[in-house]
Each structure stands twice: as C-alpha cells, then as structure tokens.
CSV table of C-alpha atoms in Angstrom, one decimal:
chain,number,residue,atom,x,y,z
A,1,UNK,CA,0.1,0.1,0.0
A,2,UNK,CA,1.4,3.4,-0.9
A,3,UNK,CA,1.5,5.8,2.0
A,4,UNK,CA,-0.5,8.6,0.0
A,5,UNK,CA,-2.8,7.7,-2.5
A,6,UNK,CA,-4.6,9.6,-5.1
A,7,UNK,CA,-6.3,8.7,-8.2
A,8,UNK,CA,-4.3,9.7,-11.2
A,9,UNK,CA,-7.3,11.1,-13.2
A,10,UNK,CA,-7.8,12.9,-15.3
A,11,UNK,CA,-10.6,14.4,-13.5
A,12,UNK,CA,-12.6,16.5,-16.1
A,13,UNK,CA,-14.9,19.1,-15.0
A,14,UNK,CA,-17.0,22.0,-16.8
A,15,UNK,CA,-16.0,25.4,-16.1
A,16,UNK,CA,-17.9,26.8,-13.3
A,17,UNK,CA,-18.4,23.4,-11.6
A,18,UNK,CA,-17.2,21.9,-8.3
A,19,UNK,CA,-13.9,19.8,-8.7
A,20,UNK,CA,-13.4,17.3,-5.7
A,21,UNK,CA,-10.0,15.6,-5.3
A,22,UNK,CA,-9.3,12.9,-2.9
A,23,UNK,CA,-6.3,11.5,-1.2
A,24,UNK,CA,-5.8,9.0,1.5
A,25,UNK,CA,-2.7,8.0,3.8
A,26,UNK,CA,-1.6,5.2,5.5
A,27,UNK,CA,0.2,6.6,8.5
A,28,UNK,CA,-2.0,7.4,11.3
A,29,UNK,CA,0.5,9.7,13.3
A,30,UNK,CA,0.5,12.0,10.4
A,31,UNK,CA,0.1,15.6,11.7
A,32,UNK,CA,0.0,17.9,8.8
A,33,UNK,CA,-1.3,17.7,5.4
A,34,UNK,CA,-1.0,19.9,2.2
A,35,UNK,CA,-2.4,20.3,-1.5
A,36,UNK,CA,0.1,21.4,-4.1
A,37,UNK,CA,-0.8,22.6,-7.6
A,38,UNK,CA,1.7,21.9,-10.2
A,39,UNK,CA,1.5,23.2,-13.9
A,40,UNK,CA,2.9,21.1,-16.7
A,41,UNK,CA,6.9,21.7,-16.7
A,42,UNK,CA,6.7,23.6,-13.6
A,43,UNK,CA,7.3,22.9,-9.8
A,44,UNK,CA,4.8,22.4,-7.1
A,45,UNK,CA,3.1,25.5,-5.5
A,46,UNK,CA,1.4,25.3,-2.1
A,47,UNK,CA,-2.6,26.1,-2.2
A,48,UNK,CA,-3.8,24.7,1.0
A,49,UNK,CA,-2.4,23.2,4.3
A,50,UNK,CA,-4.5,21.6,6.9
A,51,UNK,CA,-3.9,20.3,10.4
A,52,UNK,CA,-7.1,19.5,12.3
A,53,UNK,CA,-10.0,17.8,11.5
A,54,UNK,CA,-12.9,19.6,9.7
A,55,UNK,CA,-12.8,22.2,6.8
A,56,UNK,CA,-10.7,25.0,6.1
A,57,UNK,CA,-11.6,27.4,3.2
A,58,UNK,CA,-9.4,29.9,1.3
A,59,UNK,CA,-11.2,31.7,-1.8
A,60,UNK,CA,-12.5,29.0,-3.9
A,61,UNK,CA,-10.5,26.3,-2.1
A,62,UNK,CA,-11.8,24.0,0.7
A,63,UNK,CA,-9.4,21.4,2.1
A,64,UNK,CA,-11.3,18.5,4.4
A,65,UNK,CA,-9.4,16.3,6.9
A,66,UNK,CA,-10.8,13.3,8.5
A,67,UNK,CA,-8.0,11.8,10.7
A,68,UNK,CA,-10.1,9.0,11.7
A,69,UNK,CA,-10.7,7.8,8.2
A,70,UNK,CA,-7.1,8.9,7.1
A,71,UNK,CA,-8.9,11.1,4.3
A,72,UNK,CA,-7.9,14.4,2.8
A,73,UNK,CA,-9.9,16.4,0.1
A,74,UNK,CA,-9.7,19.5,-2.1
A,75,UNK,CA,-12.7,21.0,-3.0
A,76,UNK,CA,-12.3,23.9,-6.1
A,77,UNK,CA,-15.4,25.7,-6.5
A,78,UNK,CA,-16.2,27.6,-9.6
A,79,UNK,CA,-13.6,25.7,-11.5
A,80,UNK,CA,-11.6,27.8,-14.1
A,81,UNK,CA,-9.6,26.6,-17.1
A,82,UNK,CA,-6.8,28.2,-15.2
A,83,UNK,CA,-7.2,25.5,-12.6
A,84,UNK,CA,-6.3,22.7,-15.0
A,85,UNK,CA,-3.0,21.4,-13.6
A,86,UNK,CA,-1.9,18.2,-11.3
A,87,UNK,CA,-2.8,18.4,-7.9
A,88,UNK,CA,-0.4,16.7,-5.2
A,89,UNK,CA,-1.5,15.8,-2.0
A,90,UNK,CA,1.3,15.8,0.7
A,91,UNK,CA,1.6,14.6,4.2
A,92,UNK,CA,4.2,15.2,6.6
A,93,UNK,CA,6.2,12.3,8.3
A,94,UNK,CA,9.2,12.5,10.7
A,95,UNK,CA,9.8,13.9,14.2
A,96,UNK,CA,9.8,17.6,14.9
A,97,UNK,CA,12.5,19.4,13.2
A,98,UNK,CA,13.0,16.9,10.4
A,99,UNK,CA,9.6,17.1,8.6
A,100,UNK,CA,9.9,15.5,5.2
A,101,UNK,CA,6.7,15.5,3.2
A,102,UNK,CA,5.4,12.4,1.3
A,103,UNK,CA,3.5,13.1,-1.7
A,104,UNK,CA,0.9,10.9,-3.8
A,105,UNK,CA,1.4,11.0,-7.3
A,106,UNK,CA,-1.1,13.4,-8.0
A,107,UNK,CA,-4.6,13.8,-9.9
A,108,UNK,CA,-4.6,15.6,-13.3
A,109,UNK,CA,-7.5,18.1,-13.4
A,110,UNK,CA,-8.9,19.1,-16.5
A,111,UNK,CA,-11.3,22.2,-16.6
A,112,UNK,CA,-13.3,22.3,-20.0
A,113,UNK,CA,-14.3,25.8,-21.3
B,1,UNK,CA,9.5,36.7,-1.3
B,2,UNK,CA,10.7,33.3,-0.6
B,3,UNK,CA,13.1,31.7,-3.2
B,4,UNK,CA,14.6,28.3,-3.5
B,5,UNK,CA,17.2,28.3,-6.6
B,6,UNK,CA,18.5,25.6,-8.6
B,7,UNK,CA,21.7,25.9,-10.4
B,8,UNK,CA,20.3,24.5,-13.7
B,9,UNK,CA,17.1,24.2,-15.6
B,10,UNK,CA,18.2,21.6,-17.8
B,11,UNK,CA,21.2,19.5,-18.0
B,12,UNK,CA,22.6,16.5,-20.2
B,13,UNK,CA,25.1,14.5,-19.0
B,14,UNK,CA,26.9,11.2,-20.2
B,15,UNK,CA,26.6,7.9,-18.5
B,16,UNK,CA,29.3,7.5,-15.9
B,17,UNK,CA,30.1,11.2,-15.2
B,18,UNK,CA,29.9,12.8,-11.9
B,19,UNK,CA,27.0,15.2,-11.7
B,20,UNK,CA,26.3,18.0,-9.3
B,21,UNK,CA,22.8,19.6,-8.6
B,22,UNK,CA,22.9,22.7,-6.6
B,23,UNK,CA,20.4,24.3,-4.6
B,24,UNK,CA,20.2,27.7,-2.8
B,25,UNK,CA,17.6,28.9,-0.4
B,26,UNK,CA,17.5,32.4,1.2
B,27,UNK,CA,14.8,32.0,3.7
B,28,UNK,CA,17.2,30.7,6.5
B,29,UNK,CA,15.4,27.4,6.6
B,30,UNK,CA,17.0,24.5,8.6
B,31,UNK,CA,15.4,21.7,6.4
B,32,UNK,CA,16.3,21.2,2.8
B,33,UNK,CA,15.1,18.2,0.5
B,34,UNK,CA,15.9,16.6,-2.7
B,35,UNK,CA,13.0,14.8,-4.6
B,36,UNK,CA,13.0,13.5,-8.2
B,37,UNK,CA,9.6,13.2,-10.1
B,38,UNK,CA,9.0,10.7,-12.7
B,39,UNK,CA,5.6,10.0,-14.4
B,40,UNK,CA,3.3,7.9,-12.5
B,41,UNK,CA,5.4,7.8,-9.8
B,42,UNK,CA,5.0,11.3,-8.3
B,43,UNK,CA,7.6,13.0,-5.9
B,44,UNK,CA,9.8,10.5,-4.3
B,45,UNK,CA,12.4,11.8,-1.5
B,46,UNK,CA,16.0,11.1,-2.2
B,47,UNK,CA,17.9,12.8,0.7
B,48,UNK,CA,16.9,15.3,3.2
B,49,UNK,CA,19.0,17.8,5.8
B,50,UNK,CA,17.9,19.2,9.1
B,51,UNK,CA,21.1,21.1,9.7
B,52,UNK,CA,24.4,21.8,8.4
B,53,UNK,CA,26.5,18.9,7.8
B,54,UNK,CA,23.5,16.5,8.7
B,55,UNK,CA,21.6,14.2,6.4
B,56,UNK,CA,19.4,11.5,6.2
B,57,UNK,CA,18.4,9.1,3.6
B,58,UNK,CA,14.9,9.3,1.9
B,59,UNK,CA,13.1,6.7,0.1
B,60,UNK,CA,15.7,6.1,-2.9
B,61,UNK,CA,18.9,7.1,-1.9
B,62,UNK,CA,20.9,4.6,-3.9
B,63,UNK,CA,23.3,6.1,-6.4
B,64,UNK,CA,23.2,9.8,-4.7
B,65,UNK,CA,24.9,11.4,-2.2
B,66,UNK,CA,24.6,15.1,-0.8
B,67,UNK,CA,26.3,17.7,0.7
B,68,UNK,CA,25.6,20.8,3.2
B,69,UNK,CA,28.3,22.8,4.1
B,70,UNK,CA,26.3,25.9,4.7
B,71,UNK,CA,23.1,26.3,5.8
B,72,UNK,CA,21.6,28.0,2.8
B,73,UNK,CA,23.2,25.4,0.1
B,74,UNK,CA,22.3,21.7,-0.4
B,75,UNK,CA,24.1,19.8,-3.1
B,76,UNK,CA,22.8,16.6,-4.7
B,77,UNK,CA,25.6,14.3,-6.4
B,78,UNK,CA,25.3,11.5,-8.8
B,79,UNK,CA,28.6,9.7,-8.2
B,80,UNK,CA,28.3,7.9,-11.4
B,81,UNK,CA,25.2,8.8,-13.7
B,82,UNK,CA,23.5,6.3,-15.2
B,83,UNK,CA,20.4,6.6,-17.8
B,84,UNK,CA,17.9,5.5,-15.2
B,85,UNK,CA,18.8,8.7,-13.2
B,86,UNK,CA,17.2,10.7,-16.1
B,87,UNK,CA,14.4,12.5,-14.4
B,88,UNK,CA,13.2,16.0,-13.1
B,89,UNK,CA,15.0,16.9,-9.7
B,90,UNK,CA,13.3,19.2,-7.4
B,91,UNK,CA,14.8,21.0,-4.2
B,92,UNK,CA,12.8,22.2,-1.6
B,93,UNK,CA,13.3,23.7,1.8
B,94,UNK,CA,11.2,24.2,5.2
B,95,UNK,CA,11.4,25.6,8.5
B,96,UNK,CA,10.7,23.3,11.5
B,97,UNK,CA,9.9,26.1,14.1
B,98,UNK,CA,6.3,25.5,14.3
B,99,UNK,CA,6.4,22.0,13.1
B,100,UNK,CA,3.7,22.7,10.3
B,101,UNK,CA,5.1,24.7,7.7
B,102,UNK,CA,5.1,23.8,4.3
B,103,UNK,CA,7.9,23.0,1.7
B,104,UNK,CA,8.9,25.8,-0.9
B,105,UNK,CA,10.2,24.3,-4.0
B,106,UNK,CA,13.0,25.5,-6.6
B,107,UNK,CA,12.2,25.4,-10.2
B,108,UNK,CA,13.5,22.1,-10.9
B,109,UNK,CA,16.4,20.6,-12.8
B,110,UNK,CA,15.4,18.3,-15.9
B,111,UNK,CA,18.5,15.9,-15.9
B,112,UNK,CA,19.1,13.8,-19.1
B,113,UNK,CA,21.6,11.1,-18.7
B,114,UNK,CA,22.6,9.6,-22.4
C-alpha cells in the first residue's frame, strides 16, 4: 500500500463546476496535510494546508480532513480553465525538526471551457 | 518573497559522469530536501538535511549522495550517472519552527543522462 494515494485521473469538469480531489494516507500519526498545484513543466506550489479535522476554506478552495478515516480532500468551487493542473496531496512524516513531506502521485484536473 | 534556486534548469550528462545539482535558499530554513519526479510515480524523497552537515536518507538514496556545508546550500551528487537517473529533480526547503510549515520548491532541474 502506498503511503499517500490519489486517483491519477484525469478528472474532467466543466467550467464553473465544483472539482473534488481525494487523497488517503496510511500513517496514522501524520499531523500535517498539504495540497500543491503543479502546472506542466513547473514546480509544485502550495495552495492549501490543513492540520485539524474539519474544513478549511481559502477563496475558491476548501480542504477537508478526516483523521479517523485517514482521508483528505480538496474542493475547488467555480472551476476555471486556469485550474487545469496536477494536484499533489502531501503528508508530513518524521519527528519535529525533520519533517519531510510524502507525496501522492497526483491527480490531473482538466477544466473544460 | 521566498526563494529556492536550483543552479540549472536543464542538464544533459553522459553515463558515468559525476553530476552536481546545486540548490540555494534565502529563507534561513533548517530543512532542505531533494526529490525526484517521474511520470506516474510522483515525487520521491532522495535525501534530506535538517542542519548543516546533517543528512538522512529518503526513500531512494541509492546512487546519490548529498552535501550541506552551509545552511543555505544543499547539493545533490550523482557519483556515476546512469540512464535510469534521467528525471526531474526538485529541491525544497522548510522551517521546523512550528512543525507545520510547508515546503517551498525550486524551479526544478530536468536531467537527461545519455
């Protein structure tokens, strides 16, 4: 079992719709969770972080965390063609001071105009 | 503005060459990381460093070594490059101060070994 699992996609949604991206992780002691966006040929950039159970909203983005189910999701409201990218879920591991992120293989999102 | 800079955007090297990939960050971060990214495999951790001269192996350290002589600089070394090391290499840094900060990435180095 991979430590962080994501559906590779592509996930195709029409412009203006809600895109829902999902991620599961295997290490129960994981504490911090991140969503990165990566455009083709570019490096990952952070769009959301979440540390406690529940929802966290930032503009059109909402991250959801359920530690009991070991599940993290990202919702993108009012999807735009510029949101078309690969979305990487990342989970921290290691002890304090040595945190290295473990990444899923990413979900490719396509927003159709 | 935070910045992680990798020395080369593209590199082409021959099999058996010793290759150095350099990374510099200006954020005074303690942690620095080297990942490689391959299609379908995502980002895999090669090595990380949590302090000057300190290093720990990641998931795929074989064929690689690292050096951190100064806090801002973290180098990845391919002792004898092989074609299966053709990949995108990403350097990142983070600060452990509050334990939950994100990693900032450099622009990546696309290495081709021929």
